[in-house]
Structures are given as structure tokens and as C-alpha cells.
XYZ file of N, CA and C in Angstrom:
396
model
N -20.431 -20.925 -29.784
C -21.528 -20.413 -29.784
C -21.305 -19.817 -28.609
N -21.658 -19.590 -27.548
C -22.032 -18.996 -26.081
C -23.414 -19.514 -25.751
N -23.355 -20.660 -24.710
C -24.683 -21.132 -24.086
C -25.204 -19.822 -23.317
N -26.687 -19.641 -23.220
C -27.793 -18.657 -22.645
C -26.759 -18.566 -21.413
N -26.455 -19.543 -20.431
C -26.234 -19.423 -19.436
C -25.371 -18.456 -19.654
N -24.057 -18.817 -20.489
C -23.245 -17.945 -20.367
C -23.209 -16.044 -21.170
N -24.528 -16.330 -21.727
C -24.623 -14.829 -22.301
C -25.112 -14.319 -21.214
N -26.259 -14.288 -19.988
C -26.661 -13.776 -18.941
C -25.427 -13.422 -18.120
N -24.616 -14.454 -17.861
C -23.245 -13.912 -16.982
C -22.828 -12.819 -17.740
N -22.273 -12.738 -18.858
C -22.071 -11.785 -19.950
C -22.831 -10.402 -19.623
N -23.880 -10.345 -20.012
C -24.914 -9.402 -20.151
C -24.573 -9.146 -18.792
N -24.998 -9.624 -16.889
C -24.768 -9.152 -15.653
C -23.407 -8.042 -15.685
N -22.629 -8.734 -16.116
C -21.015 -7.927 -15.601
C -21.169 -6.909 -16.719
N -21.476 -6.907 -17.750
C -21.378 -5.509 -18.814
C -22.563 -4.967 -17.951
N -23.541 -4.565 -17.398
C -24.275 -4.086 -16.861
C -24.597 -3.700 -15.390
N -23.179 -4.504 -14.603
C -22.654 -3.908 -13.755
C -21.684 -2.794 -13.961
N -20.285 -3.012 -14.978
C -19.315 -2.028 -15.703
C -20.210 -1.185 -15.699
N -21.243 -0.903 -16.453
C -21.963 0.554 -17.371
C -22.721 0.893 -16.155
N -23.351 0.797 -15.469
C -23.823 1.007 -13.997
C -22.805 1.982 -13.455
N -21.575 1.223 -12.998
C -20.461 1.665 -12.122
C -20.156 3.085 -12.957
N -19.948 3.017 -14.658
C -19.647 4.363 -15.221
C -20.706 5.451 -15.126
N -21.784 5.422 -14.877
C -23.142 5.765 -15.309
C -22.539 6.706 -14.083
N -22.696 6.023 -12.540
C -22.140 6.522 -11.380
C -21.314 7.379 -11.328
N -20.190 7.135 -12.561
C -19.117 7.676 -12.296
C -19.438 9.163 -13.214
N -20.492 8.925 -13.739
C -20.442 10.249 -14.719
C -21.210 11.296 -13.925
N -22.169 10.695 -12.734
C -23.520 11.586 -11.784
C -22.707 12.261 -11.109
N -21.451 11.478 -10.514
C -20.827 12.533 -9.394
C -19.774 13.343 -10.050
N -19.656 12.897 -11.635
C -18.499 14.428 -11.926
C -19.380 15.102 -12.284
N -20.834 14.938 -12.761
C -21.794 16.178 -12.735
C -21.967 16.392 -11.817
N -22.988 15.856 -11.148
C -23.129 16.838 -9.909
C -22.095 17.624 -9.117
N -21.528 17.158 -8.992
C -20.225 18.149 -7.963
C -19.676 18.606 -8.833
N -19.400 19.011 -10.070
C -18.528 19.855 -11.004
C -16.880 19.481 -11.088
N -17.032 17.763 -11.031
C -15.682 17.919 -10.835
C -14.637 17.857 -12.221
N -13.312 18.217 -12.187
C -12.763 18.260 -13.430
C -12.011 16.587 -13.845
N -12.862 15.723 -13.013
C -12.294 13.950 -13.088
C -13.627 13.543 -13.949
N -12.959 12.731 -15.292
C -13.958 12.215 -16.356
C -14.562 11.338 -15.526
N -16.219 11.125 -15.494
C -16.887 10.318 -14.971
C -16.550 8.789 -15.430
N -15.981 8.235 -15.974
C -15.378 7.102 -16.600
C -14.965 6.726 -15.760
N -13.575 7.581 -15.545
C -12.460 7.276 -14.281
C -12.735 7.185 -12.732
N -13.687 7.966 -12.771
C -14.778 8.439 -11.113
C -15.284 6.523 -10.684
N -16.307 6.035 -11.838
C -16.619 5.080 -12.272
C -15.658 4.119 -11.718
N -14.854 4.168 -12.508
C -13.668 2.892 -11.965
C -13.659 2.795 -10.529
N -13.119 4.203 -10.045
C -12.677 3.943 -9.076
C -13.831 3.860 -7.711
N -14.884 3.665 -8.261
C -15.634 3.244 -7.909
C -15.557 1.443 -7.735
N -15.540 1.434 -8.985
C -15.815 -0.299 -9.254
C -14.754 -0.807 -8.214
N -13.713 -0.089 -8.087
C -12.668 -0.667 -7.656
C -12.664 -0.911 -5.855
N -13.563 0.014 -5.830
C -13.889 0.314 -3.808
C -15.181 -0.905 -4.295
N -15.578 -0.944 -5.039
C -16.486 -2.103 -4.860
C -16.160 -3.886 -4.518
N -15.147 -3.330 -5.706
C -14.573 -5.102 -5.739
C -13.844 -5.563 -4.445
N -13.007 -4.426 -3.723
C -12.048 -5.036 -2.872
C -13.278 -5.256 -1.830
N -14.670 -4.621 -1.643
C -15.260 -4.500 -0.623
C -16.228 -6.367 -1.038
N -16.036 -6.630 -2.435
C -17.342 -8.005 -2.741
C -15.862 -8.485 -3.273
N -14.982 -8.839 -3.218
C -14.025 -9.682 -4.193
C -14.752 -11.228 -5.333
N -15.812 -11.433 -4.370
C -16.870 -12.921 -5.483
C -17.117 -11.671 -6.918
N -17.172 -10.508 -6.775
C -17.437 -9.965 -8.196
C -16.671 -9.787 -8.881
N -15.290 -9.764 -9.220
C -14.530 -9.434 -9.400
C -14.664 -10.736 -10.401
N -14.318 -12.065 -9.945
C -14.556 -13.018 -10.610
C -15.966 -13.469 -11.696
N -17.070 -12.678 -11.242
C -18.030 -12.976 -12.476
C -17.293 -11.664 -13.318
N -17.193 -10.631 -13.050
C -16.910 -9.798 -14.180
C -15.966 -10.157 -15.142
N -14.808 -10.590 -14.066
C -13.443 -10.953 -15.153
C -13.311 -11.496 -16.725
N -14.281 -12.380 -16.997
C -14.238 -13.190 -18.505
C -14.768 -12.143 -19.299
N -15.514 -11.251 -18.902
C -16.261 -9.979 -19.279
C -15.116 -9.240 -20.143
N -14.540 -8.826 -18.929
C -13.739 -7.556 -19.025
C -12.627 -8.059 -19.532
N -12.026 -9.487 -19.662
C -11.207 -9.999 -20.455
C -11.510 -9.496 -22.104
N -12.789 -9.827 -22.264
C -13.441 -9.967 -23.805
C -13.411 -8.739 -24.173
N -13.519 -7.917 -23.408
C -13.828 -6.343 -24.030
C -12.309 -6.184 -23.976
N -11.276 -5.899 -23.078
C -10.003 -5.815 -23.627
C -9.193 -6.138 -24.820
N -9.902 -7.545 -25.500
C -9.050 -8.256 -26.334
C -9.763 -6.985 -27.437
N -10.895 -6.658 -27.502
C -11.310 -5.751 -28.506
C -11.304 -4.418 -28.451
N -10.055 -4.237 -27.530
C -10.364 -2.578 -27.264
C -9.372 -1.760 -28.034
N -9.454 -2.388 -29.171
C -8.463 -1.785 -30.630
C -10.227 -1.283 -30.603
N -10.984 -1.499 -31.138
C -12.230 -1.125 -32.025
C -12.676 -0.185 -31.459
N -12.353 0.732 -29.921
C -12.862 1.511 -29.519
C -12.599 2.349 -29.125
N -10.918 2.765 -30.426
C -10.317 3.847 -30.336
C -11.014 4.380 -31.794
N -11.483 3.460 -32.602
C -11.676 3.776 -34.061
C -12.745 5.271 -33.920
N -13.750 5.685 -33.416
C -14.649 6.743 -33.271
C -13.708 8.219 -32.825
N -12.408 7.540 -31.944
C -12.320 8.825 -31.532
C -11.162 9.145 -32.205
N -10.471 8.100 -33.339
C -9.781 8.371 -34.407
C -9.832 9.730 -35.144
N -11.488 8.725 -35.386
C -12.156 9.912 -36.790
C -12.299 11.318 -36.311
N -12.562 11.423 -35.305
C -13.121 12.242 -34.665
C -11.765 13.127 -34.686
N -10.476 12.587 -34.118
C -9.373 13.611 -34.151
C -9.439 13.628 -36.492
N -9.600 12.979 -36.980
C -8.873 13.709 -38.709
C -9.960 14.378 -39.219
N -11.305 14.143 -38.242
C -12.064 14.912 -38.782
C -12.028 16.337 -37.950
N -11.326 16.640 -37.478
C -11.518 18.090 -36.458
C -9.381 18.347 -36.647
N -8.958 17.650 -37.476
C -7.270 18.458 -37.447
C -7.173 19.938 -37.765
N -8.520 20.287 -38.746
C -8.448 21.357 -39.443
C -8.042 22.601 -38.350
N -9.218 21.970 -37.097
C -9.477 22.895 -36.114
C -8.406 23.457 -34.989
N -7.813 22.176 -35.039
C -6.693 22.072 -33.785
C -5.045 22.238 -34.577
N -5.169 22.675 -35.637
C -3.298 22.596 -36.408
C -3.039 23.615 -35.640
N -3.860 24.876 -35.099
C -2.762 25.591 -34.700
C -2.301 25.173 -33.471
N -3.012 24.151 -32.464
C -2.237 24.070 -31.420
C -1.609 22.545 -31.340
N -1.128 22.217 -32.444
C -0.347 20.767 -32.707
C 0.697 20.744 -32.127
N 1.346 22.144 -31.661
C 2.485 21.617 -30.867
C 2.076 21.424 -29.236
N 1.284 21.760 -28.467
C 0.860 22.033 -27.772
C 0.337 20.653 -27.694
N -0.392 19.660 -28.265
C -1.250 18.864 -28.310
C 0.412 17.218 -28.383
N 0.796 17.745 -29.060
C 2.071 16.527 -29.372
C 2.866 16.735 -28.268
N 3.240 17.706 -27.514
C 4.138 18.023 -26.670
C 3.090 17.243 -24.947
N 2.247 17.324 -24.859
C 1.166 16.836 -24.018
C 1.318 15.986 -24.337
N 1.091 14.924 -25.488
C 0.840 13.758 -25.178
C 2.080 13.111 -25.322
N 2.896 13.630 -25.398
C 4.723 12.631 -24.772
C 4.917 12.749 -23.373
N 4.735 13.937 -22.655
C 4.618 14.584 -21.238
C 3.671 13.532 -20.676
N 2.887 12.940 -21.264
C 1.670 12.242 -20.094
C 1.617 10.728 -20.494
N 2.130 10.398 -21.910
C 2.439 9.404 -21.422
C 3.728 8.947 -21.098
N 4.833 9.529 -21.292
C 5.906 9.296 -20.421
C 5.719 9.329 -18.858
N 4.756 10.042 -18.289
C 4.775 10.196 -17.119
C 3.681 8.760 -16.430
N 3.082 8.464 -17.445
C 2.046 7.332 -17.188
C 2.685 6.323 -17.205
N 4.051 5.694 -18.071
C 4.925 4.922 -17.882
C 5.768 4.577 -17.066
N 6.327 6.101 -16.545
C 7.044 5.825 -15.281
C 6.084 5.780 -14.564
N 5.406 6.004 -14.034
C 4.218 5.904 -12.364
C 4.501 4.347 -13.113
N 3.839 4.056 -14.024
C 3.465 2.294 -13.765
C 4.676 1.350 -13.980
N 5.592 1.799 -13.906
C 6.762 1.224 -13.857
C 6.850 1.132 -12.625
N 7.180 2.069 -11.780
C 7.409 2.826 -10.366
C 6.339 1.516 -9.133
N 5.025 2.151 -10.180
C 3.790 1.141 -8.642
C 4.409 -0.533 -9.313
N 4.658 -0.974 -10.806
C 4.815 -2.219 -10.341
C 6.105 -2.650 -9.733
N 7.157 -1.737 -10.130
C 8.419 -2.249 -8.855
C 8.343 -2.532 -7.428
N 7.146 -1.312 -6.740
C 6.634 -1.528 -5.448
C 6.423 -3.107 -5.168
N 5.134 -3.027 -6.147
C 4.089 -4.281 -6.018
C 4.856 -5.662 -6.190
N 6.093 -5.738 -6.869
C 7.019 -6.923 -7.248
C 7.501 -7.038 -5.456
N 7.867 -5.343 -5.455
C 8.948 -6.116 -3.921
C 8.117 -6.064 -3.070
N 6.800 -5.998 -2.683
C 5.992 -6.163 -1.807
C 5.678 -7.652 -1.847
N 5.149 -8.348 -2.646
C 4.719 -9.626 -3.294
C 6.278 -10.335 -3.045
N 7.009 -10.275 -3.179
C 8.723 -10.957 -2.686
C 9.062 -11.393 -1.432
N 8.585 -9.670 -0.731
C 8.982 -9.866 0.644
C 7.497 -10.439 1.486
N 6.424 -10.599 0.580
C 4.991 -11.281 1.646
C 5.359 -12.694 2.173
N 6.390 -13.230 1.496
C 6.281 -14.912 1.883
C 7.498 -14.799 2.941
N 8.488 -14.276 3.143
C 8.966 -14.489 4.281
C 8.706 -13.193 5.194
N 7.621 -12.948 5.337
C 6.861 -12.005 6.424
C 6.318 -13.385 6.821
N 5.468 -13.854 6.384
C 4.516 -15.106 6.949
C 5.600 -16.039 7.479
N 6.455 -16.576 6.753
C 7.653 -17.448 7.029
C 8.114 -17.219 8.798
N 8.471 -15.744 9.116
C 8.713 -15.329 10.276
C 7.655 -15.537 11.164
N 6.079 -14.871 10.483
C 5.150 -15.043 11.410
C 4.863 -16.280 12.179
N 5.683 -17.107 11.462
C 4.850 -18.721 12.117
C 5.533 -19.299 12.735
């Protein structure tokens, strides 16, 4: 059972995450951007965490707990897809193709970024040694 202090920290972290999601929704709505609000909110949160890294330490336990239960968040979307399956039946091929292409692109970009970051991480100690 979580202690009251831990509960307060978790609620504060959840509130922070929700504030940035709402900010993203607001920016997306006000500027009529084609980017979803939660994506903009995530970018705003990323920028904020770059400026205030100590906040990341406070948010991390709650974020990890949310990630542990992430699959539960897909249930409403899955039910919505099943309920609307009849309406989308004519566009099934387009949906499947777009899912396959976007998933492939996401995996490829993730792999390239990971490889670049790992190379950079390996080169940093060598650069620090040369600087000394």
C-alpha cells in the first residue's frame, strides 16, 4: 500500500502530465494544427524537462507505473474499432496498408535514432579523454 507521501508525489506527477497534455490540446486547437494535442503536449513536456531535469526524476516513477499498465489504455480504442468495423470495411485495404507502412517507418526511424545515439554515447568518453 502506497504511503500518503508517495500518493501525493504520484498525483503531482499525474497532474503535471495532464497539464502538458491539456496545453498541447490547447495549442493544437488554437492554431488549428494537424498534429494531435497529446503529441504537442509531449514535445512541450520534453522541452520543459530539458530546462528542468530535476522534474524528470519526480515524474519518472509515475510514468513507469503508467507504462506498466499501458495495454489497458488500448482497450477503449480496440472496442471502438470493433464497433466501427462495418463503417470502415470499404477502406480496409487503405487502413491495413497505412498501418503497415507507418509501423515500418516508425521502426526504421527508431532504429536509426538508436544507432546514432549509441554511436554518440560511445564517442563521448573518447572525446572527454582527449579534452583532458
